[in-house]
PDB file of C-alpha atoms in Angstrom:
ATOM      1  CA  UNK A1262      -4.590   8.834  -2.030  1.00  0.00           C
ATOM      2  CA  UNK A1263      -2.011   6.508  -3.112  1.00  0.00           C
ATOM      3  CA  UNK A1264       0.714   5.460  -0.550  1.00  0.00           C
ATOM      4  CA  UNK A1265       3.638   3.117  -1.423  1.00  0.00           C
ATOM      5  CA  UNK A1266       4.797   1.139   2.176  1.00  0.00           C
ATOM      6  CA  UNK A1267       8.704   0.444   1.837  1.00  0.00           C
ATOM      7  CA  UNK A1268       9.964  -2.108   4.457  1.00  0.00           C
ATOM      8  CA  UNK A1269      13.059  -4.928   4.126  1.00  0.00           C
ATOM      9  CA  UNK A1270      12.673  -8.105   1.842  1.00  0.00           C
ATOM     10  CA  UNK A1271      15.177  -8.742   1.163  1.00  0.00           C
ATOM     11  CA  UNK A1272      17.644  -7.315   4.094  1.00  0.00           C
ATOM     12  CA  UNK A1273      15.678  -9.881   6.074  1.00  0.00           C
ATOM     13  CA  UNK A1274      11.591 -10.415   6.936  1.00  0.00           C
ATOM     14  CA  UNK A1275      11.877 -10.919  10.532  1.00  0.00           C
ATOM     15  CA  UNK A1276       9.487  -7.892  10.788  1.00  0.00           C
ATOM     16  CA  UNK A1277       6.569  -9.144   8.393  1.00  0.00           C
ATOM     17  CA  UNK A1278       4.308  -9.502  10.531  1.00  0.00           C
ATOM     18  CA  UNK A1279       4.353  -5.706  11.775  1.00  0.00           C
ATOM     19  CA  UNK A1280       4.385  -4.726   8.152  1.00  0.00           C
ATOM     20  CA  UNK A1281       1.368  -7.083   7.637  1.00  0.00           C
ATOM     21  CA  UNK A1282      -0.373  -5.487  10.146  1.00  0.00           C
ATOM     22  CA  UNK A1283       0.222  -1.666   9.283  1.00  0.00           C
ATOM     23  CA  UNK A1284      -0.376  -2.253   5.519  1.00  0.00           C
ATOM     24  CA  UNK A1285      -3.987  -3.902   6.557  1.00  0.00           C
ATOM     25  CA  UNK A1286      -4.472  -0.572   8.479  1.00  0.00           C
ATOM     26  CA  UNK A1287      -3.013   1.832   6.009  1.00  0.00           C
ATOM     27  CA  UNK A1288      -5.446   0.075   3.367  1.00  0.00           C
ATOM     28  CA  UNK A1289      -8.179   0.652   5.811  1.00  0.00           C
ATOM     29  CA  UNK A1290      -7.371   4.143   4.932  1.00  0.00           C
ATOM     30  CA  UNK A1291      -5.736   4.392   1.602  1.00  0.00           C
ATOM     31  CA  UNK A1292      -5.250   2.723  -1.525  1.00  0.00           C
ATOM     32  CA  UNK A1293      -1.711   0.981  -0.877  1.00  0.00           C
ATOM     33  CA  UNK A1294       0.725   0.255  -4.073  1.00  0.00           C
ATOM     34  CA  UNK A1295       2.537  -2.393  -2.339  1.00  0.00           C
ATOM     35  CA  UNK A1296       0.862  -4.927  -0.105  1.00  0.00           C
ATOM     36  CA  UNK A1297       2.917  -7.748  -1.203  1.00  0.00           C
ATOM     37  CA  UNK A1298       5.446  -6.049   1.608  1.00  0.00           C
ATOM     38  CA  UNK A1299       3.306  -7.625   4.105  1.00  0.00           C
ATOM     39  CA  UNK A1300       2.874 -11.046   2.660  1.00  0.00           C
ATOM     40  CA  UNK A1301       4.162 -14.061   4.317  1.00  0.00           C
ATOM     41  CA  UNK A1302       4.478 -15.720   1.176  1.00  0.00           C
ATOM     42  CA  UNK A1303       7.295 -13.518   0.241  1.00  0.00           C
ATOM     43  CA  UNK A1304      10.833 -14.709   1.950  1.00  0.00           C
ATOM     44  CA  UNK A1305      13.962 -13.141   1.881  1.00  0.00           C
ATOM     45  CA  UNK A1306      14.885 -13.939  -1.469  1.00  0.00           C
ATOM     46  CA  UNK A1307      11.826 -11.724  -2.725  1.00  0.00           C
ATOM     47  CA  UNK A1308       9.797 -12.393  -5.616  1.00  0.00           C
ATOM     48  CA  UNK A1309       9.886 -15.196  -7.650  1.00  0.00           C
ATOM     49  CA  UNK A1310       7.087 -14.433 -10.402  1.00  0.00           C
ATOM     50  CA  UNK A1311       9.296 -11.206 -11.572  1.00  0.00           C
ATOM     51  CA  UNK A1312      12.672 -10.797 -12.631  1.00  0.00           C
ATOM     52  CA  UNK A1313      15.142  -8.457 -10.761  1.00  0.00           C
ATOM     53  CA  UNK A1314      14.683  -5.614 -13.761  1.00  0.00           C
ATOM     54  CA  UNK A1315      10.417  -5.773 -13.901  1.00  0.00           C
ATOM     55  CA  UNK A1316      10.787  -5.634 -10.349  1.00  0.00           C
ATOM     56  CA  UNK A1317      12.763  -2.505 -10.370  1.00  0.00           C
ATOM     57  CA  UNK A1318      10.446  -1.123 -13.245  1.00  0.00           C
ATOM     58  CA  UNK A1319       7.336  -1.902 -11.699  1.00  0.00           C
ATOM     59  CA  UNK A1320       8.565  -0.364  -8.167  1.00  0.00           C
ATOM     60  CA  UNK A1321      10.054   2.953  -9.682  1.00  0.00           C
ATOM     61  CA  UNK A1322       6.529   3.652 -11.413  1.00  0.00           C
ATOM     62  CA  UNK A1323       4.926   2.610  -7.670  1.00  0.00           C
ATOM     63  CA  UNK A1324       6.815   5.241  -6.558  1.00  0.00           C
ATOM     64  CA  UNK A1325       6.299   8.015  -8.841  1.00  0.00           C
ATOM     65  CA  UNK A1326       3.026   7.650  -9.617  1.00  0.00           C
ATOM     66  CA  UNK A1327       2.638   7.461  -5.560  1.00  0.00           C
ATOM     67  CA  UNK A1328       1.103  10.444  -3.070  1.00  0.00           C
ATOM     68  CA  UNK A1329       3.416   9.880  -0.640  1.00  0.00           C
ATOM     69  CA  UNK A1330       5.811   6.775   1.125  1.00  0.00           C
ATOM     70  CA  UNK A1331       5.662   5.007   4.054  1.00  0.00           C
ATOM     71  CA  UNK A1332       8.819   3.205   5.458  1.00  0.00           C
ATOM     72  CA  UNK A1333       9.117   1.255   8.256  1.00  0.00           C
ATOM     73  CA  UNK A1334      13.050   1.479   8.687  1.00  0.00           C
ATOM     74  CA  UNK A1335      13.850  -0.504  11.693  1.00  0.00           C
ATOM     75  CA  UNK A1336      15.201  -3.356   9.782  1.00  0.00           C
ATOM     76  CA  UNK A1337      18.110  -2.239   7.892  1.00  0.00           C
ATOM     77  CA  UNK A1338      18.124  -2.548   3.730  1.00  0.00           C
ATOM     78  CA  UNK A1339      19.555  -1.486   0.797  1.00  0.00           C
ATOM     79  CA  UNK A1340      16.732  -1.465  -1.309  1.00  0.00           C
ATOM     80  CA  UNK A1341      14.247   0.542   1.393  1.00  0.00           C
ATOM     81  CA  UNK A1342      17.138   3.253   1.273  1.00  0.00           C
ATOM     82  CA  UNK A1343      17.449   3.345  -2.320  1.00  0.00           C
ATOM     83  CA  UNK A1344      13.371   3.878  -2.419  1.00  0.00           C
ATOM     84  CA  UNK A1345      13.740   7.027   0.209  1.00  0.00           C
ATOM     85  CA  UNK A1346      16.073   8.915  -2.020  1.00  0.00           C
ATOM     86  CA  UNK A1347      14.031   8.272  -5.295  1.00  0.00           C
ATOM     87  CA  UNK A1348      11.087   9.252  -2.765  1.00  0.00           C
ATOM     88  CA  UNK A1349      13.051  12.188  -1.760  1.00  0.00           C
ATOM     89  CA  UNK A1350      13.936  12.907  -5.808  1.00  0.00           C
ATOM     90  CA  UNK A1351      10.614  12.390  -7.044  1.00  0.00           C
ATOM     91  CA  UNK A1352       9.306  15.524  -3.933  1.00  0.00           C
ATOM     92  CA  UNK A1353       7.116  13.054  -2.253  1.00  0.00           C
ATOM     93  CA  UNK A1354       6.391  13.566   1.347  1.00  0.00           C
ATOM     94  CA  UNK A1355       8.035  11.052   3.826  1.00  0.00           C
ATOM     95  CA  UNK A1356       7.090   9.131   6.907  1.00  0.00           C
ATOM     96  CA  UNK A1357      10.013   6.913   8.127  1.00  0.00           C
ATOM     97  CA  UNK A1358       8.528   4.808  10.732  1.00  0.00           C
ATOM     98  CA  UNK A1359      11.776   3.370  13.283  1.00  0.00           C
ATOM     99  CA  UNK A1360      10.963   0.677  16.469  1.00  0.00           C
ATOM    100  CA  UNK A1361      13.492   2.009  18.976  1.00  0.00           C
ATOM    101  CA  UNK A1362      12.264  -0.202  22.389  1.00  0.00           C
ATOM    102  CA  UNK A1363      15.476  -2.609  21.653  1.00  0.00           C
ATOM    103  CA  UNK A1364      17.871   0.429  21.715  1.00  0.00           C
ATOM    104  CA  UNK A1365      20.628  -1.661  20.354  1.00  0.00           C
ATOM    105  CA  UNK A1366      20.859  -0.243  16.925  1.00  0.00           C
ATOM    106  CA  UNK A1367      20.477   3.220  15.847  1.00  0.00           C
ATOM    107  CA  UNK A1368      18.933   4.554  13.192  1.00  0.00           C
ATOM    108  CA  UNK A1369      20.748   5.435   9.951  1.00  0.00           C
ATOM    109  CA  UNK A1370      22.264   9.284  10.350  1.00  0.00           C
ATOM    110  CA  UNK A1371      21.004   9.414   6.581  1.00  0.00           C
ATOM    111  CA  UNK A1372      17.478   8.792   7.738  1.00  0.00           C
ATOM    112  CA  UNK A1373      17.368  10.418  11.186  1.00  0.00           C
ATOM    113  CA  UNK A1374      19.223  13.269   9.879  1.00  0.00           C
ATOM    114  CA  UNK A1375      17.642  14.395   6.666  1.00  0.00           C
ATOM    115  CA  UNK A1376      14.442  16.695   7.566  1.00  0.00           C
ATOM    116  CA  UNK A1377      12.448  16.363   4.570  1.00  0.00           C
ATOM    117  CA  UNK A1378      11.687  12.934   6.415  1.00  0.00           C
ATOM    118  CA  UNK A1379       9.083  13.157   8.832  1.00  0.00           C
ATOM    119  CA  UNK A1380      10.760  10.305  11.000  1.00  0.00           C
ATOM    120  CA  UNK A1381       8.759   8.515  14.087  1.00  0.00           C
ATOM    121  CA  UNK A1382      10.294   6.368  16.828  1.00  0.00           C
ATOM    122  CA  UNK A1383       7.747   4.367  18.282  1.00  0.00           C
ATOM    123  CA  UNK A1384       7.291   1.190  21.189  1.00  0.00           C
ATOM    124  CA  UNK A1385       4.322  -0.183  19.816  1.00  0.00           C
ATOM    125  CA  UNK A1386       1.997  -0.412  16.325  1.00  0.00           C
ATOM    126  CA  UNK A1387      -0.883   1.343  18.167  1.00  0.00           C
ATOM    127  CA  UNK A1388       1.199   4.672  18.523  1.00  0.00           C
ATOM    128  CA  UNK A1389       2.156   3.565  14.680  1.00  0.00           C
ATOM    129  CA  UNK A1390      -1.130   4.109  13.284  1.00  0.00           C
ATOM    130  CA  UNK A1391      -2.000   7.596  14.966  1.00  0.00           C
ATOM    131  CA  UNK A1392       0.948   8.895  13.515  1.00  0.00           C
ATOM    132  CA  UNK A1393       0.336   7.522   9.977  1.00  0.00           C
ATOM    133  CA  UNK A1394      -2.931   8.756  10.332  1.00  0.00           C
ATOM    134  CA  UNK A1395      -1.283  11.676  11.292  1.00  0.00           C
ATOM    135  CA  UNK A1396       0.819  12.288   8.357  1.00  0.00           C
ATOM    136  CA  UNK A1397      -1.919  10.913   5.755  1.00  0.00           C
ATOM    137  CA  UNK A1398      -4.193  13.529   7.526  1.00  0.00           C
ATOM    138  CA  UNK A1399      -1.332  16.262   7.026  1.00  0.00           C
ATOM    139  CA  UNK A1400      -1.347  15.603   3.642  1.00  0.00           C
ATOM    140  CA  UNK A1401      -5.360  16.269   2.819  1.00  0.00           C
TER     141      UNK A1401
END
């Protein structure tokens, strides 16, 4: 199974570390299209090796050639939405994965709302990975 893992770059990587941490486990369990989310290396002006069109290329064949997508949504970004509705185009099932213990921001109405997203509000990464293994499970 191949799973592509959306989460901010761009929009800000104060959350790389959690993404490093649930791509290592997702690839524990599945063959991941984009680990690069995860590395430190990459800051919030993205990639530098690519230009702005390859990386666009590059992501919308991730995508479609994907089993299913992974977001973790907590951090807000434009690009991370733009992936859920070509997810959402493209019929592939969606796990949108939201840290709520700061309860200062909600999540997006656009997310939270639309129920072809399988959308989890968790405290902590441990809860995370049940539910991924959850929905990767769901999808055998």
């Amino acid at each position: 199974m191949k799973v592509y893992f959306a989460a901010s770059i761009r929009g800000g990587r104060k959350d790389q570390n959690k993404y490093h941490e649930l791509i290592r486990f997702l690839s524990s369990k599945v063959e991941v299209l984009t680990e690069h989310v995860g590395d430190a290396g990459i800051e919030e002006i993205g990639e530098q090796d690519l230009s702005d069109k390859e990386i666009y290329q590059r992501d919308l064949e991730w995508l479609e050639s994907a089993d299913a997508v992974i977001a973790e949504v907590t951090n807000p970004s434009l690009g991370v939405g733009y992936e859920l509705g070509m997810a959402e185009k493209f019929g592939k099932p969606i796990l949108c994965l939201y840290e709520d213990s700061n309860n200062k921001r909600k999540l997006s109405a656009m997310v939270s709302g639309n129920l072809k997203f399988r959308t989890f509000h968790y405290h902590d990464l441990d809860h995370t990975k049940e539910e991924i293994l959850s929905f990767i499970n769901s999808l055998s």
